[in-house]
PDB file of C-alpha atoms in Angstrom:
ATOM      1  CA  UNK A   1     116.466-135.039-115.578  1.00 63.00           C
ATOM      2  CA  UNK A   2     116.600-131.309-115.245  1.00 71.00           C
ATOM      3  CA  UNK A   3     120.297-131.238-115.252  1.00 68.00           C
ATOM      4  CA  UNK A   4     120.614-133.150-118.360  1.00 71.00           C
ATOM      5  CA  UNK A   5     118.248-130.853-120.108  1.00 76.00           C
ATOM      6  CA  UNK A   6     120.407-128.027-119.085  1.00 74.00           C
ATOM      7  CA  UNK A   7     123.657-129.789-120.351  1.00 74.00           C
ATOM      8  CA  UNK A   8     122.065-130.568-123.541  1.00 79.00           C
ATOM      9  CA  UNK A   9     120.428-127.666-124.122  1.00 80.00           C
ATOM     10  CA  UNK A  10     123.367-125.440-123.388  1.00 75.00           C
ATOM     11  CA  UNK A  11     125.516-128.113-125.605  1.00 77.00           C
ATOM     12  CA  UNK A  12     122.990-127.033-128.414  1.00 81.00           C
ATOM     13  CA  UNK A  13     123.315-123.758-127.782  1.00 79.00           C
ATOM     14  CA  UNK A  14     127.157-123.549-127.593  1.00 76.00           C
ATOM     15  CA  UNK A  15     127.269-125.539-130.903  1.00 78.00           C
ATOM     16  CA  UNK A  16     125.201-123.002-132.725  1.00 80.00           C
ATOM     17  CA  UNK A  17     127.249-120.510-131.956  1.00 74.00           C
ATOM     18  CA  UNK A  18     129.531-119.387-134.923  1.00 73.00           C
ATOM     19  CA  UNK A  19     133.095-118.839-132.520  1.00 69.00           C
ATOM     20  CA  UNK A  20     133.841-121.541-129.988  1.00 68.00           C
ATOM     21  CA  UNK A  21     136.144-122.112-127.677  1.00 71.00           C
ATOM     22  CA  UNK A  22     136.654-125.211-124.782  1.00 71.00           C
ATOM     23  CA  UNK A  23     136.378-122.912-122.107  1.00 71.00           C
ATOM     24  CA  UNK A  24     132.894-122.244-123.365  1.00 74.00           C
ATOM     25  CA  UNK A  25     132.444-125.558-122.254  1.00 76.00           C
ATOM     26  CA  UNK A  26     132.793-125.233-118.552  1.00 76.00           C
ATOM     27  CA  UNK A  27     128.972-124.328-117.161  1.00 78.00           C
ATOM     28  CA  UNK A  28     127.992-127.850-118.547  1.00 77.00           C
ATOM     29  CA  UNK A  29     129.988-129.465-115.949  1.00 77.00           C
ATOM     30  CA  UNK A  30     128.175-129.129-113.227  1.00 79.00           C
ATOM     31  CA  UNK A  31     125.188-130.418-114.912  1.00 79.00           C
ATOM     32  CA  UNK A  32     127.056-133.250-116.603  1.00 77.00           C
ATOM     33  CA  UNK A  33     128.031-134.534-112.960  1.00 78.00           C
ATOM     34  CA  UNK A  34     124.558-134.052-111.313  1.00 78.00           C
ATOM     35  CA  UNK A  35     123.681-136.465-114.357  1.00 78.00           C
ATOM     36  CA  UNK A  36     125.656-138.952-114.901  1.00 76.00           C
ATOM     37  CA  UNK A  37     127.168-139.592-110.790  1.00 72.00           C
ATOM     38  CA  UNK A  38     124.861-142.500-110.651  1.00 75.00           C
ATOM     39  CA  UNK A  39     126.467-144.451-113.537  1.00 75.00           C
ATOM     40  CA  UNK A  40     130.298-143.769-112.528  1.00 73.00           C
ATOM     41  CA  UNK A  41     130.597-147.180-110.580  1.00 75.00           C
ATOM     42  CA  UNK A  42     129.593-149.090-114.553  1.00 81.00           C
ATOM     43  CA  UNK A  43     132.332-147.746-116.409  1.00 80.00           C
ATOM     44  CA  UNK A  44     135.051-149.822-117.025  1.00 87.00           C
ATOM     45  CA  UNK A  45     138.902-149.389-115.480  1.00 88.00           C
ATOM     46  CA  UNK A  46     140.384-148.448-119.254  1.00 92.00           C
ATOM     47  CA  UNK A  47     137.968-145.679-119.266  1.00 88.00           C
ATOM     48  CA  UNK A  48     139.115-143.940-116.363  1.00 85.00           C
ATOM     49  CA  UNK A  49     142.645-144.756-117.492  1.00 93.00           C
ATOM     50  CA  UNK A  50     141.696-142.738-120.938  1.00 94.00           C
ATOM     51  CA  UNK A  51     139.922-140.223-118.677  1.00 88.00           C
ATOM     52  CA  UNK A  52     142.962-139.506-117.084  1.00 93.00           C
ATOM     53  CA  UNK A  53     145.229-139.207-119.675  1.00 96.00           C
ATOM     54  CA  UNK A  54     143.033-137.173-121.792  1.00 94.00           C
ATOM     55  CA  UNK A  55     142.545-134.398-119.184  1.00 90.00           C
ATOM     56  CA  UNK A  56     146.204-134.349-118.543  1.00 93.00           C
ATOM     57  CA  UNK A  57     147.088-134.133-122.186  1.00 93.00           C
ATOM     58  CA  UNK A  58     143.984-131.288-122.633  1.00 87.00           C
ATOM     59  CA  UNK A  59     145.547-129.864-118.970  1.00 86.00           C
ATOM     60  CA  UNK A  60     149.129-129.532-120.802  1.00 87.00           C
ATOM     61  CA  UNK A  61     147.337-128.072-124.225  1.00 84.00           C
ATOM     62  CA  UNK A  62     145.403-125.535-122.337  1.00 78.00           C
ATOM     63  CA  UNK A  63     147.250-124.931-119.209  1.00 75.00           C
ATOM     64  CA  UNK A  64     150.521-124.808-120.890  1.00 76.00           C
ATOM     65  CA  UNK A  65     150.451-123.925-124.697  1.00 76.00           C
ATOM     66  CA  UNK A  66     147.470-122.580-125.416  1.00 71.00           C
ATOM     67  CA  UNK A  67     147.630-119.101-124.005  1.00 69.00           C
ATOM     68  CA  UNK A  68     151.095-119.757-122.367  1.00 75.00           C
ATOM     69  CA  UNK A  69     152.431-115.639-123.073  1.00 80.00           C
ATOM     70  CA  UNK A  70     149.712-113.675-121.253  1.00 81.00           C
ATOM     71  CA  UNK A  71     151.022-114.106-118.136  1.00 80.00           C
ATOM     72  CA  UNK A  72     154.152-113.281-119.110  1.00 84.00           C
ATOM     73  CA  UNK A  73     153.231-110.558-121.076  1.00 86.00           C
ATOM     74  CA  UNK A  74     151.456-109.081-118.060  1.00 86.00           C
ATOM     75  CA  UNK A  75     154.657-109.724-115.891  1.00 85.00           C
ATOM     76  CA  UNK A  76     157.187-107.833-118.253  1.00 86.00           C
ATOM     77  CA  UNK A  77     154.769-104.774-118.148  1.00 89.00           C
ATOM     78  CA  UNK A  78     153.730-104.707-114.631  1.00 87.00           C
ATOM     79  CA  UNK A  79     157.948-104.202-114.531  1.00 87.00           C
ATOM     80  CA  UNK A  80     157.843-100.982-115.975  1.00 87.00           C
ATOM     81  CA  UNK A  81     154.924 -99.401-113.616  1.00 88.00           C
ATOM     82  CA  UNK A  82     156.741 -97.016-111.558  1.00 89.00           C
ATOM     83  CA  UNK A  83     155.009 -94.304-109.504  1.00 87.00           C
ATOM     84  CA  UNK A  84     158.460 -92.470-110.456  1.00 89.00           C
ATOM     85  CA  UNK A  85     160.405 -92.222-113.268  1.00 91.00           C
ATOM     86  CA  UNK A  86     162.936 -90.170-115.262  1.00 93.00           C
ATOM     87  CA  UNK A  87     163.755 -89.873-119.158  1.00 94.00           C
ATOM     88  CA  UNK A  88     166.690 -88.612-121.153  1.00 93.00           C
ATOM     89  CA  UNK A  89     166.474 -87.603-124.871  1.00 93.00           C
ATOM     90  CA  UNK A  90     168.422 -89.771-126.898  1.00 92.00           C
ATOM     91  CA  UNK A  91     167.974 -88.674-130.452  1.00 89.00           C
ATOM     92  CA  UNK A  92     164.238 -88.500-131.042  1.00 87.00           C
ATOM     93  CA  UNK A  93     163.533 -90.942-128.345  1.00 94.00           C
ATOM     94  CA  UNK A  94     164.265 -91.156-124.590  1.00 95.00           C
ATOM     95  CA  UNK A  95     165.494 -93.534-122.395  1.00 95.00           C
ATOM     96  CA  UNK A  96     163.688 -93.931-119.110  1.00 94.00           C
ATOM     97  CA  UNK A  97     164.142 -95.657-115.536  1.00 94.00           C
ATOM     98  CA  UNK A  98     162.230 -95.700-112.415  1.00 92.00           C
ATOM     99  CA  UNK A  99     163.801 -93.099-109.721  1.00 89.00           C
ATOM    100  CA  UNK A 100     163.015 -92.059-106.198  1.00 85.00           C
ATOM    101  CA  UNK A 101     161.510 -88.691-107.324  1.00 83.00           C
ATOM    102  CA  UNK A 102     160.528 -87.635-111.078  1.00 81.00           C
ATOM    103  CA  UNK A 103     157.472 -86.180-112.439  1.00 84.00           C
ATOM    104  CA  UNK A 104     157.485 -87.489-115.942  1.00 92.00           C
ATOM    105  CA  UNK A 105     154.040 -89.482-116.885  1.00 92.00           C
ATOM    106  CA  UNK A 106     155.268 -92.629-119.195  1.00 93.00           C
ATOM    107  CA  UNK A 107     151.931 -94.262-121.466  1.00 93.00           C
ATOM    108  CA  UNK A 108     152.219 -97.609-122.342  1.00 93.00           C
ATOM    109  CA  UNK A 109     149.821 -98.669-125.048  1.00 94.00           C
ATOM    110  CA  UNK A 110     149.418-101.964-125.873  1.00 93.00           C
ATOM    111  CA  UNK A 111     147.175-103.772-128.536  1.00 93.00           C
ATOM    112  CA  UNK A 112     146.737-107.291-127.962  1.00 90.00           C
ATOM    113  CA  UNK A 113     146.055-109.175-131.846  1.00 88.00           C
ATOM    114  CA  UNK A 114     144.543-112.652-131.769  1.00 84.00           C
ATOM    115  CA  UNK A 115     144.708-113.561-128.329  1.00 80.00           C
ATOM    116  CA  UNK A 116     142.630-113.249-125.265  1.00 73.00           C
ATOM    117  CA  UNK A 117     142.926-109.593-122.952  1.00 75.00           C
ATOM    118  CA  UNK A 118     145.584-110.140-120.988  1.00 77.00           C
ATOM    119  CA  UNK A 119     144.091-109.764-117.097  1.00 78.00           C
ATOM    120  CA  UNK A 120     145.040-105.868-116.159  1.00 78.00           C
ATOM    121  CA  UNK A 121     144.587-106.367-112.309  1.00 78.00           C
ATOM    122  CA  UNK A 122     148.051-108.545-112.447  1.00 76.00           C
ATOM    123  CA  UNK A 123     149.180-104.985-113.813  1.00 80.00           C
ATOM    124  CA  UNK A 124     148.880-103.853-109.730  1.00 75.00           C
ATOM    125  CA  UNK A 125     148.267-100.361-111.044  1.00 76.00           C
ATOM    126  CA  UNK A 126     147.700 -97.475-108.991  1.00 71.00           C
ATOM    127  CA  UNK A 127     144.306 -96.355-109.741  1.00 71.00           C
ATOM    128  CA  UNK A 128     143.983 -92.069-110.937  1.00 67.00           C
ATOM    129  CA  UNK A 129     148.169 -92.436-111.230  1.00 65.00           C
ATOM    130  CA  UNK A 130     148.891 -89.161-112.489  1.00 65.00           C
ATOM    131  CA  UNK A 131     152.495 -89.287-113.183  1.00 73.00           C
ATOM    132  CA  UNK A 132     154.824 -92.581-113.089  1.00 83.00           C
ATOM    133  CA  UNK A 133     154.749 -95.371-115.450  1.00 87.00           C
ATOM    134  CA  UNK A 134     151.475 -96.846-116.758  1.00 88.00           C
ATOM    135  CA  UNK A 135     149.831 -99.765-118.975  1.00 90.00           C
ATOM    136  CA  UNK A 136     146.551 -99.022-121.472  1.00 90.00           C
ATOM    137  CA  UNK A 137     145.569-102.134-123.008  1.00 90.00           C
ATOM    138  CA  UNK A 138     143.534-102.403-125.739  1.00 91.00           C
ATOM    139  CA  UNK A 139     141.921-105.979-127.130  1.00 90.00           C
ATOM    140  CA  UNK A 140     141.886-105.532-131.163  1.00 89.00           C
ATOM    141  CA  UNK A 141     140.003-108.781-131.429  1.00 82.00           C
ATOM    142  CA  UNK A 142     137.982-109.059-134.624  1.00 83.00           C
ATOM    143  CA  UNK A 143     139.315-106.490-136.540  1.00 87.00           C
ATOM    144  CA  UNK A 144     140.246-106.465-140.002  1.00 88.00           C
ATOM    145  CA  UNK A 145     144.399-106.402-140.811  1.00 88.00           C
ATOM    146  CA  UNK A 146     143.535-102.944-142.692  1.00 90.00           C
ATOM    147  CA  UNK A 147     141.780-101.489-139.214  1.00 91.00           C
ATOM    148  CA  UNK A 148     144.873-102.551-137.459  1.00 90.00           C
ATOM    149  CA  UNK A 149     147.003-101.283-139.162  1.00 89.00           C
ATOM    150  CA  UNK A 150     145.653 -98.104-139.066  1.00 91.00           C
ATOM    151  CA  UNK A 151     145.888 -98.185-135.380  1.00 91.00           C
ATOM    152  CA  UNK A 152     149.381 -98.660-135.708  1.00 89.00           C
ATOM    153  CA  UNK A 153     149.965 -96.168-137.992  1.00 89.00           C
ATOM    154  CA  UNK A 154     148.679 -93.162-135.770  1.00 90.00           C
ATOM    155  CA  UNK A 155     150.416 -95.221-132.592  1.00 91.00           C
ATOM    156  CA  UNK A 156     153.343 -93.731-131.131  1.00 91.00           C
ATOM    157  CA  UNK A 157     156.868 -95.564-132.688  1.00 87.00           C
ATOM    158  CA  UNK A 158     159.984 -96.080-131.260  1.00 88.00           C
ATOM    159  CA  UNK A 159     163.360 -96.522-132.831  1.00 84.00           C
ATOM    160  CA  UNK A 160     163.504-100.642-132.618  1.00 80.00           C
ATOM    161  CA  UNK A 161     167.244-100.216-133.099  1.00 85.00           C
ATOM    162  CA  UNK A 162     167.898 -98.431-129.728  1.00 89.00           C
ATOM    163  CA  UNK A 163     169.578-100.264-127.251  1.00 88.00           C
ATOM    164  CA  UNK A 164     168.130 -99.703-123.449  1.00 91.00           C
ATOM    165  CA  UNK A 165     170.552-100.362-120.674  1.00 91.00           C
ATOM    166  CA  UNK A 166     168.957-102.830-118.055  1.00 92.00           C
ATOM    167  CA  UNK A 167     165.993-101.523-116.102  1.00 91.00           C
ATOM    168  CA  UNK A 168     165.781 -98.734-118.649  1.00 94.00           C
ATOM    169  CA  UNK A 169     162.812 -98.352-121.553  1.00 94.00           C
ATOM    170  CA  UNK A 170     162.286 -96.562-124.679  1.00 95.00           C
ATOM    171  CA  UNK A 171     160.156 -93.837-125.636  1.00 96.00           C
ATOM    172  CA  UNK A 172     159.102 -91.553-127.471  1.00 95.00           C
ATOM    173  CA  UNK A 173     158.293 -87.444-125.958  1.00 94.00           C
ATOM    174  CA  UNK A 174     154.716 -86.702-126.736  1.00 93.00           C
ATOM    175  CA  UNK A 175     154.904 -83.683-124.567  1.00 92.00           C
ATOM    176  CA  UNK A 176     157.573 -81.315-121.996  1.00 90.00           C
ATOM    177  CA  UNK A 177     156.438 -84.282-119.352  1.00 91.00           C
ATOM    178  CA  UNK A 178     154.847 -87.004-121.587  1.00 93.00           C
ATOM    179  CA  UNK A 179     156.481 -89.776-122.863  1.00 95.00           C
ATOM    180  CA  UNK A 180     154.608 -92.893-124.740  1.00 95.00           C
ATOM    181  CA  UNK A 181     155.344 -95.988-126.429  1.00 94.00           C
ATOM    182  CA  UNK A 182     153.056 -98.948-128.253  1.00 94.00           C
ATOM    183  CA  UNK A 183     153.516-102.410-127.606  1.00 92.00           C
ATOM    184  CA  UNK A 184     151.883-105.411-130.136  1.00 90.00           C
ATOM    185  CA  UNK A 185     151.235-108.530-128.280  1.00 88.00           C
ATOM    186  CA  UNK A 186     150.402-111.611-130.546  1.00 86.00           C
ATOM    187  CA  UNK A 187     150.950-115.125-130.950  1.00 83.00           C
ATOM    188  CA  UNK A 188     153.975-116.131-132.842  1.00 80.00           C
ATOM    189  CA  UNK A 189     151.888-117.923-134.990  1.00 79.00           C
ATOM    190  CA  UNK A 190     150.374-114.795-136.765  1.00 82.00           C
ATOM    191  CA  UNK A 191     151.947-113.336-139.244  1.00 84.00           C
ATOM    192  CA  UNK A 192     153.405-109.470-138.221  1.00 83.00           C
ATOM    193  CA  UNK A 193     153.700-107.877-141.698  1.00 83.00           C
ATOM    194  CA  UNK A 194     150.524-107.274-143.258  1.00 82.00           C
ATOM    195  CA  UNK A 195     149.507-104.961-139.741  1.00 79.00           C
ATOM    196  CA  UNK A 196     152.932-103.000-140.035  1.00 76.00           C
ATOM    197  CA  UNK A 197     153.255-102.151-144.115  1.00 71.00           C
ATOM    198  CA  UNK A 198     150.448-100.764-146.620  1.00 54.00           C
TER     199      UNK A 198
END
């Protein structure tokens, strides 16, 4: 009885809540289970047919769509996390590899707009990393398109029509050793614009 009241309870809770989410969901398993494992044996064969193809449809939705270019995300820039790395002015920007030995310190800032933080520890960033390549990420979550855009506008730009070679990156010099660049990571779905023009 205890673990019902705890699943309904938290159920009530959860739905009160003004921003919800499935994954909010998941402590109420356990209790859910504790609950209802006596009655599993009365439900009938189509249920557990529908059970099954519910969670794999929800298991494609969720595992699959839903959040589908963190990972990815995370993959391209743990690429560019090099202990060492060198730069070459190109017009106002540089272009910049990883190499054996170069003390150049490359920034990476990225703002992350209507989706979850992407996890950093996938980054495998060298903790204190003084010079090298590295990743800031920062979750923008909640703000206003104005805010944002603000952001932006005292971020870092690059020329978008510069054309890296492979395993090269563009940046912009900051400093005699500095070089940075800003990233915006968002779902296709939202609309770019409004952040990137007053």
């Amino acid at each position: 009885m205890a673990a019902a009241g705890s699943v309904v309870s938290g159920l009530a809770l959860l739905s009160a809540a003004p921003h919800q989410e499935a994954r909010f969901l998941l402590p109420a398993l356990p209790g859910l289970a504790i609950s209802t494992w006596r009655q599993v044996h009365l439900a009938p064969r189509s249920f557990w047919y529908a059970w099954i193809i519910f969670n794999a449809a929800l298991f494609v939705v969720f595992g699959a769509m839903h959040q589908a270019g963190v990972v990815p995300v995370v993959a391209y820039l743990g690429e560019s996390v090099w202990p060492h790395a060198q730069c070459r002015a190109v017009g106002s920007d540089a272009l910049c590899w990883e190499a054996g030995s170069g003390d150049v310190e490359l920034t990476t800032k990225v703002f992350l707009v209507s989706t979850y933080l992407a996890p950093r520890h996938l980054l495998a960033q060298p903790s204190g990393l003084t010079t090298g390549a590295r990743v800031e990420m920062t979750d923008l979550v909640g703000l206003e398109t104005e805010e944002i855009r603000d952001i932006l506008a005292r971020s870092v730009r690059i020329n978008a029509t510069l054309v890296p070679k492979e395993g090269e990156l563009v940046f912009k010099q900051t400093a005699a050793t500095r070089y940075e660049r800003t990233l915006l990571v968002m779902p296709g779905s939202v609309d770019v614009e409004p952040m990137l023009h007053t």
